[in-house]
Amino acid sequence: SQPGDQQVMVVVTYPDGSEDKVPVTVKVEENPTQAATNEPAPAEQVVKVGETPSAEESISNLAELPADTKVEFETPVDTSQPGDQPATVVVTYPDGSQDKVPVTVKVEENPKQVDTNEPAPVVQTVKVGETPSAEKSISNLAELPADTKVEFETPVDTSQPGDKPAMVVVTYPDGSQDTVPVTVQVEANPTQAATNEPTPAEQTVKVGETPSAEKSISNLAELPADTKVEFETPVDTSQPGDKPAMVVVTYPDGSEDKVPVTVKVEENPTQAATNEPTPAEQVVKVGETPSAEKSISNLAELPVDTKVEFETPVDTSQPGDQQAMVVVTYPDGSEDKVPVTVKVEEDPTQAATNEPAPVVQTVKVGDQVDPAKSISNVDELPKDAKITFETPVDT
């Protein structure tokens, strides 16, 4: 039960029953500890300044040691400065035995953001006089750390066209910096004449009218504000026909376009060509003189001072429909001739237009009977109307 040399007697019994007793020694040894049967292998681990190293990562064969084996640094490892830090890992086995393993912890300087990023330059283009943006000279700015700042080392001179070398200073959040050579391409500002295209439009005017240069450019509203247009020379509209002309378009920057256009000059239409008198039937009595004005229903819509008259007098001596021609003369001297109908009616008789009203009158036997007293509305009948009984009344 205890380690050490134990003296014992071995009895040897022979087949014939005789015996020998032989004194022997039994050496009892201690059971080996797990520390004695295992060999932890040190591993170099790398940490950054200020990081806490892991004892587990300093034993490379920890997975091969007995389950529940514990490891820890004998003393904390100082990682405040870069360099190789010697340390001892205490390996404690489940049986309580221990190994102490010397290891090295490599402490590295934390890299600056300037060391782990690479800004990519890109050519940007600006116009003469414009201020370039440093941000537009770094193509991968969105991939750099948040809050990275960029600016030109010195202002870029854009007063003249050409390729301008410049230096962009990239400042990272940790204060480290990159200086990136870039190119700013400065282009001459194009004239407004170079960047706009006036579109010609055909306009139509009457003989003697003055055409408008504005109406000969269809997209004038799309050109820069304050663009001016005028004909290079006056357009002759004294005769009808297509008149070629040149419109000079002057932009606010002083540049010009010259646009060939066509002005269509048309003959002035007569008032007779642009108006349409409407005939109206009028009714007159036999012997009356009809009015030419009443035979045109839309006379009020015709030009002021339009005159109308019958081409020949209308015969109204007999009743019936009389065909006539009304001559419409416009202020410009042009004429329309309008066929019309004048309806001539017979004069009605007074008997046709009056209606005597009978009334009962009472007389004595033998009295004279007055026929006028048998009509109640004598006063409404024409003056001098005669009233008599068709046959004498027997009273």
mmCIF file of N, CA and C in Angstrom, residues 11-86:
data_model
loop_
_atom_site.group_PDB
_atom_site.id
_atom_site.type_symbol
_atom_site.label_atom_id
_atom_site.label_comp_id
_atom_site.label_asym_id
_atom_site.label_seq_id
_atom_site.Cartn_x
_atom_site.Cartn_y
_atom_site.Cartn_z
ATOM 1 N N VAL A 11 7.438 -19.728 -1.257
ATOM 2 C CA VAL A 11 7.443 -21.163 -0.941
ATOM 3 C C VAL A 11 7.363 -21.916 -2.248
ATOM 4 N N VAL A 12 8.340 -22.785 -2.498
ATOM 5 C CA VAL A 12 8.360 -23.604 -3.711
ATOM 6 C C VAL A 12 7.993 -25.033 -3.282
ATOM 7 N N THR A 13 6.895 -25.607 -3.694
ATOM 8 C CA THR A 13 6.432 -26.942 -3.316
ATOM 9 C C THR A 13 6.627 -27.861 -4.510
ATOM 10 N N TYR A 14 7.340 -28.955 -4.284
ATOM 11 C CA TYR A 14 7.656 -29.887 -5.353
ATOM 12 C C TYR A 14 6.558 -30.952 -5.463
ATOM 13 N N PRO A 15 6.630 -31.702 -6.564
ATOM 14 C CA PRO A 15 5.603 -32.740 -6.735
ATOM 15 C C PRO A 15 5.619 -33.824 -5.643
ATOM 16 N N ASP A 16 6.791 -34.030 -5.052
ATOM 17 C CA ASP A 16 6.837 -35.069 -4.025
ATOM 18 C C ASP A 16 6.413 -34.550 -2.672
ATOM 19 N N GLY A 17 6.020 -33.262 -2.663
ATOM 20 C CA GLY A 17 5.528 -32.678 -1.404
ATOM 21 C C GLY A 17 6.571 -31.925 -0.645
ATOM 22 N N SER A 18 7.832 -32.025 -1.056
ATOM 23 C CA SER A 18 8.878 -31.273 -0.360
ATOM 24 C C SER A 18 8.795 -29.802 -0.761
ATOM 25 N N GLU A 19 9.371 -28.922 0.048
ATOM 26 C CA GLU A 19 9.283 -27.477 -0.172
ATOM 27 C C GLU A 19 10.652 -26.821 -0.036
ATOM 28 N N ASP A 20 10.761 -25.680 -0.707
ATOM 29 C CA ASP A 20 11.869 -24.746 -0.469
ATOM 30 C C ASP A 20 11.252 -23.389 -0.166
ATOM 31 N N LYS A 21 11.863 -22.625 0.703
ATOM 32 C CA LYS A 21 11.422 -21.261 0.982
ATOM 33 C C LYS A 21 12.529 -20.330 0.547
ATOM 34 N N VAL A 22 12.184 -19.432 -0.341
ATOM 35 C CA VAL A 22 13.195 -18.541 -0.930
ATOM 36 C C VAL A 22 12.856 -17.091 -0.572
ATOM 37 N N PRO A 23 13.726 -16.384 0.160
ATOM 38 C CA PRO A 23 13.467 -14.968 0.472
ATOM 39 C C PRO A 23 13.691 -14.113 -0.786
ATOM 40 N N VAL A 24 12.708 -13.174 -1.089
ATOM 41 C CA VAL A 24 12.806 -12.279 -2.261
ATOM 42 C C VAL A 24 12.444 -10.852 -1.838
ATOM 43 N N THR A 25 12.769 -9.937 -2.699
ATOM 44 C CA THR A 25 12.425 -8.511 -2.464
ATOM 45 C C THR A 25 11.441 -8.048 -3.551
ATOM 46 N N VAL A 26 10.309 -7.395 -3.143
ATOM 47 C CA VAL A 26 9.328 -6.797 -4.093
ATOM 48 C C VAL A 26 9.458 -5.272 -3.995
ATOM 49 N N LYS A 27 9.810 -4.631 -5.097
ATOM 50 C CA LYS A 27 9.981 -3.167 -5.117
ATOM 51 C C LYS A 27 8.635 -2.525 -5.470
ATOM 52 N N VAL A 28 8.030 -1.760 -4.566
ATOM 53 C CA VAL A 28 6.731 -1.078 -4.796
ATOM 54 C C VAL A 28 7.013 0.380 -5.208
ATOM 55 N N GLU A 29 6.603 0.740 -6.450
ATOM 56 C CA GLU A 29 6.866 2.102 -6.949
ATOM 57 C C GLU A 29 5.593 2.966 -6.901
ATOM 58 N N GLU A 30 5.786 4.270 -6.749
ATOM 59 C CA GLU A 30 4.700 5.270 -6.777
ATOM 60 C C GLU A 30 4.068 5.262 -8.178
ATOM 61 N N ASN A 31 2.634 5.447 -8.294
ATOM 62 C CA ASN A 31 1.980 5.617 -9.610
ATOM 63 C C ASN A 31 2.477 6.921 -10.251
ATOM 64 N N PRO A 32 2.788 6.955 -11.560
ATOM 65 C CA PRO A 32 3.294 8.200 -12.179
ATOM 66 C C PRO A 32 2.167 9.244 -12.244
ATOM 67 N N THR A 33 2.516 10.527 -12.040
ATOM 68 C CA THR A 33 1.528 11.628 -12.183
ATOM 69 C C THR A 33 1.268 11.890 -13.665
ATOM 70 N N GLN A 34 0.120 12.595 -13.920
ATOM 71 C CA GLN A 34 -0.173 12.978 -15.314
ATOM 72 C C GLN A 34 0.876 13.971 -15.827
ATOM 73 N N ALA A 35 1.461 14.714 -14.917
ATOM 74 C CA ALA A 35 2.531 15.623 -15.337
ATOM 75 C C ALA A 35 3.721 14.829 -15.850
ATOM 76 N N ALA A 36 3.914 13.640 -15.265
ATOM 77 C CA ALA A 36 5.056 12.837 -15.671
ATOM 78 C C ALA A 36 4.841 12.159 -17.014
ATOM 79 N N THR A 37 3.559 11.960 -17.361
ATOM 80 C CA THR A 37 3.269 11.209 -18.597
ATOM 81 C C THR A 37 2.810 12.093 -19.757
ATOM 82 N N ASN A 38 2.772 13.378 -19.527
ATOM 83 C CA ASN A 38 2.363 14.293 -20.609
ATOM 84 C C ASN A 38 3.438 15.361 -20.806
ATOM 85 N N GLU A 39 3.498 15.867 -22.016
ATOM 86 C CA GLU A 39 4.497 16.899 -22.321
ATOM 87 C C GLU A 39 3.848 18.034 -23.122
ATOM 88 N N PRO A 40 3.403 19.080 -22.417
ATOM 89 C CA PRO A 40 2.797 20.215 -23.135
ATOM 90 C C PRO A 40 3.829 20.865 -24.062
ATOM 91 N N ALA A 41 3.373 21.223 -25.262
ATOM 92 C CA ALA A 41 4.270 21.844 -26.251
ATOM 93 C C ALA A 41 4.011 23.347 -26.312
ATOM 94 N N PRO A 42 5.029 24.177 -26.093
ATOM 95 C CA PRO A 42 4.816 25.626 -26.148
ATOM 96 C C PRO A 42 4.544 26.097 -27.583
ATOM 97 N N ALA A 43 3.759 27.155 -27.676
ATOM 98 C CA ALA A 43 3.465 27.764 -28.991
ATOM 99 C C ALA A 43 3.629 29.277 -28.861
ATOM 100 N N GLU A 44 4.255 29.884 -29.859
ATOM 101 C CA GLU A 44 4.375 31.352 -29.849
ATOM 102 C C GLU A 44 3.051 31.944 -30.326
ATOM 103 N N GLN A 45 2.507 32.877 -29.559
ATOM 104 C CA GLN A 45 1.302 33.568 -30.023
ATOM 105 C C GLN A 45 1.631 35.043 -30.211
ATOM 106 N N VAL A 46 0.858 35.653 -31.079
ATOM 107 C CA VAL A 46 1.082 37.062 -31.416
ATOM 108 C C VAL A 46 -0.139 37.865 -30.994
ATOM 109 N N VAL A 47 0.103 38.941 -30.261
ATOM 110 C CA VAL A 47 -0.989 39.849 -29.880
ATOM 111 C C VAL A 47 -0.558 41.269 -30.203
ATOM 112 N N LYS A 48 -1.550 42.178 -30.226
ATOM 113 C CA LYS A 48 -1.269 43.583 -30.443
ATOM 114 C C LYS A 48 -1.002 44.253 -29.097
ATOM 115 N N VAL A 49 -0.350 45.395 -29.163
ATOM 116 C CA VAL A 49 -0.104 46.171 -27.948
ATOM 117 C C VAL A 49 -1.425 46.396 -27.228
ATOM 118 N N GLY A 50 -1.437 46.090 -25.918
ATOM 119 C CA GLY A 50 -2.632 46.315 -25.110
ATOM 120 C C GLY A 50 -3.585 45.146 -25.076
ATOM 121 N N GLU A 51 -3.416 44.157 -25.971
ATOM 122 C CA GLU A 51 -4.289 42.987 -25.954
ATOM 123 C C GLU A 51 -3.869 42.024 -24.832
ATOM 124 N N THR A 52 -4.822 41.197 -24.381
ATOM 125 C CA THR A 52 -4.545 40.180 -23.353
ATOM 126 C C THR A 52 -4.338 38.843 -24.041
ATOM 127 N N PRO A 53 -3.166 38.230 -23.898
ATOM 128 C CA PRO A 53 -2.951 36.933 -24.551
ATOM 129 C C PRO A 53 -3.711 35.822 -23.831
ATOM 130 N N SER A 54 -3.940 34.727 -24.558
ATOM 131 C CA SER A 54 -4.654 33.571 -24.013
ATOM 132 C C SER A 54 -3.639 32.471 -23.719
ATOM 133 N N ALA A 55 -3.635 31.959 -22.463
ATOM 134 C CA ALA A 55 -2.711 30.877 -22.097
ATOM 135 C C ALA A 55 -2.954 29.653 -22.970
ATOM 136 N N GLU A 56 -4.207 29.411 -23.314
ATOM 137 C CA GLU A 56 -4.544 28.251 -24.141
ATOM 138 C C GLU A 56 -3.809 28.307 -25.488
ATOM 139 N N GLU A 57 -3.694 29.525 -26.055
ATOM 140 C CA GLU A 57 -3.059 29.637 -27.369
ATOM 141 C C GLU A 57 -1.541 29.503 -27.289
ATOM 142 N N SER A 58 -0.992 29.459 -26.065
ATOM 143 C CA SER A 58 0.463 29.263 -25.913
ATOM 144 C C SER A 58 0.839 27.790 -25.749
ATOM 145 N N ILE A 59 -0.140 26.879 -25.729
ATOM 146 C CA ILE A 59 0.103 25.419 -25.667
ATOM 147 C C ILE A 59 -0.456 24.824 -26.947
ATOM 148 N N SER A 60 0.433 24.379 -27.818
ATOM 149 C CA SER A 60 -0.003 23.964 -29.151
ATOM 150 C C SER A 60 -0.752 22.638 -29.147
ATOM 151 N N ASN A 61 -0.435 21.753 -28.146
ATOM 152 C CA ASN A 61 -1.071 20.427 -28.131
ATOM 153 C C ASN A 61 -2.058 20.282 -26.986
ATOM 154 N N LEU A 62 -2.705 21.382 -26.630
ATOM 155 C CA LEU A 62 -3.641 21.356 -25.505
ATOM 156 C C LEU A 62 -4.739 20.322 -25.728
ATOM 157 N N ALA A 63 -5.153 20.130 -26.959
ATOM 158 C CA ALA A 63 -6.228 19.181 -27.256
ATOM 159 C C ALA A 63 -5.797 17.741 -27.003
ATOM 160 N N GLU A 64 -4.466 17.504 -26.950
ATOM 161 C CA GLU A 64 -3.970 16.139 -26.748
ATOM 162 C C GLU A 64 -3.768 15.829 -25.259
ATOM 163 N N LEU A 65 -3.823 16.828 -24.399
ATOM 164 C CA LEU A 65 -3.639 16.611 -22.963
ATOM 165 C C LEU A 65 -4.934 16.077 -22.364
ATOM 166 N N PRO A 66 -4.896 15.546 -21.148
ATOM 167 C CA PRO A 66 -6.113 14.977 -20.541
ATOM 168 C C PRO A 66 -7.247 16.000 -20.484
ATOM 169 N N ALA A 67 -8.460 15.464 -20.606
ATOM 170 C CA ALA A 67 -9.637 16.338 -20.496
ATOM 171 C C ALA A 67 -9.603 17.068 -19.165
ATOM 172 N N ASP A 68 -10.097 18.292 -19.187
ATOM 173 C CA ASP A 68 -10.176 19.144 -17.987
ATOM 174 C C ASP A 68 -8.819 19.649 -17.512
ATOM 175 N N THR A 69 -7.804 19.483 -18.351
ATOM 176 C CA THR A 69 -6.520 20.110 -18.022
ATOM 177 C C THR A 69 -6.696 21.619 -18.095
ATOM 178 N N LYS A 70 -6.173 22.362 -17.117
ATOM 179 C CA LYS A 70 -6.307 23.810 -17.047
ATOM 180 C C LYS A 70 -4.953 24.454 -17.351
ATOM 181 N N VAL A 71 -5.006 25.623 -18.005
ATOM 182 C CA VAL A 71 -3.774 26.363 -18.272
ATOM 183 C C VAL A 71 -3.983 27.823 -17.904
ATOM 184 N N GLU A 72 -2.919 28.458 -17.392
ATOM 185 C CA GLU A 72 -2.967 29.888 -17.102
ATOM 186 C C GLU A 72 -1.534 30.402 -17.012
ATOM 187 N N PHE A 73 -1.402 31.697 -17.253
ATOM 188 C CA PHE A 73 -0.076 32.281 -17.113
ATOM 189 C C PHE A 73 0.282 32.372 -15.630
ATOM 190 N N GLU A 74 1.527 32.076 -15.330
ATOM 191 C CA GLU A 74 1.983 32.143 -13.943
ATOM 192 C C GLU A 74 1.847 33.574 -13.419
ATOM 193 N N THR A 75 2.178 34.503 -14.269
ATOM 194 C CA THR A 75 1.984 35.934 -13.966
ATOM 195 C C THR A 75 1.444 36.593 -15.224
ATOM 196 N N PRO A 76 0.681 37.697 -15.056
ATOM 197 C CA PRO A 76 0.154 38.363 -16.252
ATOM 198 C C PRO A 76 1.280 38.777 -17.201
ATOM 199 N N VAL A 77 0.959 38.714 -18.499
ATOM 200 C CA VAL A 77 1.940 39.080 -19.525
ATOM 201 C C VAL A 77 1.806 40.572 -19.822
ATOM 202 N N ASP A 78 2.906 41.287 -19.763
ATOM 203 C CA ASP A 78 2.903 42.732 -20.037
ATOM 204 C C ASP A 78 2.909 42.955 -21.552
ATOM 205 N N THR A 79 1.791 43.513 -22.066
ATOM 206 C CA THR A 79 1.700 43.775 -23.521
ATOM 207 C C THR A 79 1.625 45.270 -23.799
ATOM 208 N N SER A 80 2.131 46.049 -22.854
ATOM 209 C CA SER A 80 2.041 47.505 -23.036
ATOM 210 C C SER A 80 3.038 48.022 -24.062
ATOM 211 N N GLN A 81 4.062 47.240 -24.338
ATOM 212 C CA GLN A 81 5.075 47.645 -25.307
ATOM 213 C C GLN A 81 5.281 46.518 -26.314
ATOM 214 N N PRO A 82 5.627 46.878 -27.536
ATOM 215 C CA PRO A 82 5.893 45.824 -28.517
ATOM 216 C C PRO A 82 7.184 45.072 -28.169
ATOM 217 N N GLY A 83 7.269 43.811 -28.619
ATOM 218 C CA GLY A 83 8.462 42.993 -28.388
ATOM 219 C C GLY A 83 8.093 41.591 -27.971
ATOM 220 N N ASP A 84 9.127 40.732 -27.788
ATOM 221 C CA ASP A 84 8.910 39.349 -27.355
ATOM 222 C C ASP A 84 8.866 39.321 -25.832
ATOM 223 N N GLN A 85 7.753 38.840 -25.290
ATOM 224 C CA GLN A 85 7.573 38.787 -23.840
ATOM 225 C C GLN A 85 7.651 37.327 -23.385
ATOM 226 N N PRO A 86 8.711 36.951 -22.587
ATOM 227 C CA PRO A 86 8.766 35.581 -22.053
ATOM 228 C C PRO A 86 7.717 35.413 -20.953
#
